[in-house]
Amino acid sequence: SARFNHLKADAHWQRVWEEQGTFQARDDSAKPKSYVLEMFPYPSGRIHMGHVRNYTMGDVLARYRRMKGYEVLHPMGWDAFGMPAENAAMEKKVHPGDWTRANIAAMRSQLKRIGFALDWSRELATCEPDYYGQEQALFLDLFAAGLVYRKESAVNWDPVDMTVLANEQVIDGRGWRSGALVERRKLSQWFLKITDFADDLLDGLKTLDQWPEKVRTMQENWIGKSQGMRFTFRLDRKAGDIDSFDVFTTRPDTLFGASFAAVAADHPIAQALAKDDVALQDFIAECKRTGTAAAEIETAEKKGYDTGLSVTHPLDPDWKLPLFVANFVLMDYGTGAIFACPAHDQRDLDFARKYALPVRRVVAATPEEADTPIQNEAYVGPGRIVNSGFLDGLSVEEAKAAVIARAEQEGWGTGTTVWRLRDWGVSRQRYWGTPIPIIHCEGCGAVPVPKDQLPVVLPEDVSFDIPGNPLDRHATWKHVDCPSCGKPARRETDTLDTFVDSSWYFIRFASQPSDQPFDRAVAESWMPVGQYIGGVEHAILHLLYARFWTRALERIGKISVKEPFTGLFTQGMVTHETYKDPAGNWLSPEDVSNGVVTATGEPATVGRIEKMSKSKKNVVDPAPIVEQYGADAVRWFMLSDSPPERDLEWTESGIEGCWRFVNRLWRITDAAEGAAEGEDRDLDRKLHKAIAGIAADIEALGFNRAVAKIHELTNAIEKAQPSASRTAAARALVRLVAPMVPHLAEEAWARLGESGLVADAAWPDHDPALLIDDEVTIAVQVNGKLRDTLTAPKGAPKDTLERMALESEKIAKLLEGAAPKKVIVVPDRLVNIVA
Ligand code: ANZ
Ligand code: ZN
């Protein structure tokens, strides 16, 4: 019959699904529930290939689960607050809200054009008051429970844009937009007590066996539990009125390798000494110019300032160590002070070489190594302790325990645990975010906005003409009366980090009443998300914050779920070749054809295959491709070839191949219309293997393997002679491809005269007996006498053989309807019926 008309089919079935509400999830369904979620997009303006790949994967799983009899929740929404909207406001003079909502409208229609099985009735955008107002209510619940607090803390301050920058926004010590040297400033900020949950967040990782190992490891490292020791150093001379300070170490075993002590630039000792030391003031100022990001501090050149003071070694009163202020010591980790052992710590070694300080080995992997000096690399491996008095000969672990025991006994130190994880600073001095629902009153302090006054709505009349936070300079918005005493007070003008918005949207998808954040029973009927799919760039922050927020809600009795996502999958990126013109400028794929720059006829150089990005101009916009090849071909491309966790290279020839395959599928489903007769056991087996195999592949998110099996089955059907088996296989194929190429499948389903939608059809059953390859001959005896033989699949289970024997015509005749007394089955060989 005619060629598959994708434009017509796409539009038609998308309209039918929408009109029938096919993918609306029913809270009150009696079916088992399944929650499939992809990370919701930021409304940047257009859907890109990465979105298409991500959402296609989730879609196949969601559609498959529906066919398997689940009530599936597969929602979509918008992570709609954040900086780009404010940048657009500054550059293009549009209101962030207008810009965001226009982008959402454009992207929504692009998503609909790909035919995703989404429940659009649950769509939400975090920038709308009906969402962020409920978030404010939750924030106040956490505040009441003591899980929110305010404190002074160091931030990256961009003096030109007059704003706080996230660590990621500081590049080489400069603001990413202004290029100004970033300063470290102290500001009062709001924090969420994620550290209260550090142990539990770490423990919970053990239960997440359907998460990628690497993501669990990244979270574990981020939480960073270290066992160690805290001890006191006595100063030889006072710094201000300080005569001793504590250090934290994870390597008390290396105490005899100590070479110097160091404190952070913000440490009270450094501050006290700087009062009358201009050179130290300069050094501290220089330290503050490096951002607060750990990676940056790690790679920066190690620098120090010799204070001239010294400290006493705790194990030897005659041993003095010089005290430095050092740029690699952080104030907010441990105690902000260290003892340094250059032989066994690379940072300390770099520092010691620079300032010509002693390097003494105290751990040796082999006895011979004991006297080998350390060169340019610190030794951080295991071994035995050397050059260390009473510790000599002990292993590293034994020595740690021995030093801690001695310190505790003598009273100068104790064993402790420290965490790398910091409390979550959620204050942003920005307009386009959730207003923090707090009012500052001189008399009453920080007062929560009464819940009946929520949402605290963002004012519309704001200007972005000058840098800084428009909420802060708004004429009226921030001036309110104190809810507690009624006196004039000031509204909090910080807004929440957008990661807060994405920490609970998945619960709001499950239940979104207008008068509360979610209905507990309904939310719990869907939660946790069974399969979450998204980019590995969210392996730490988003996933950790969401795990924390869910636990916090659990602790205050709002929901009885701790882990929000039981299954996690991180997909690979979509890549493309890069091109340059002879002058070395990047060219976009549209500007190049057959290796030539279309406009000039000059040769283009083909560069590496890289992640699609604007900077390299190798971005291919999915929208026109969907128009040209149809949604199904694009979806098929996203699932074919590469394993989903790996990168996928977009190519023109690839999408053309997919388009041809979609058309081939269409022609094959033609064969399903025939009324041919006769069995084709070989094809039957291939079909049933495909049914079972594709199901298993989809459940394991092995989409490329499922695609390969569909190719095989398609080939087999094409090659087979007409038969009843062939007709059945072609009919089943329609259902097998329905999750991947749903428009084609609906069209074929309708053409076959099936009722209803293939989206609502059941996944085909497979006969386990047909999964087994070889056939064997089975002797069937009645009372010990051979009466018949059967051909059965090798390894067929006993009950199958028994059933086959009893169903045999000859045997049925002999038994004359009487039930056998006993049936003995010897697998692969014989069935003996005792009548
Ligand atoms: C002495 C020592 C000897 C150390 C040695 C390491 C190796 P982790 O394991 O990542 O938790 N440290 C402690 N507080 C610090 C701070 N505020 N800023 C920078 N560094 C700090 O790191 C703990 C180790 O990092 C501690 O153990 C301390 O150096 C350093 F052979 O103490 B160690
Ligand atoms: Zn008050």
Coordinates of N, CA, C and O in Angstrom, one line a residue, residues 49 131 157 167 269 373 444 574 649 698:
M49 N 18.8 18.3 20.9 CA 18.9 16.9 20.7 C 19.0 16.1 22.0 O 18.6 15.0 22.1
Y131 N 3.1 27.1 42.1 CA 4.1 26.2 42.5 C 5.0 26.8 43.6 O 5.2 26.2 44.7
W157 N 31.9 37.4 45.7 CA 31.2 38.6 45.4 C 31.8 39.3 44.1 O 33.0 39.5 44.1
N167 N 30.1 29.0 42.9 CA 31.5 28.7 42.6 C 31.7 28.4 41.1 O 32.8 28.8 40.5
I269 N 43.6 33.5 64.3 CA 45.0 33.8 64.5 C 45.6 34.7 63.4 O 46.2 35.7 63.7
P373 N 64.7 8.9 50.3 CA 64.1 10.2 50.5 C 62.9 10.4 49.5 O 62.9 9.8 48.4
C444 N 11.5 41.8 66.4 CA 11.1 40.4 66.5 C 12.1 39.5 65.8 O 12.0 38.3 65.9
V574 N 24.6 13.8 23.0 CA 24.4 13.7 21.5 C 25.6 14.6 20.9 O 25.8 15.7 21.3
E649 N 26.4 9.8 18.1 CA 26.7 10.8 17.1 C 25.6 11.1 16.1 O 25.1 10.1 15.5
I698 N 14.0 -3.5 27.2 CA 13.4 -2.2 27.5 C 13.4 -2.1 29.1 O 13.8 -1.0 29.6

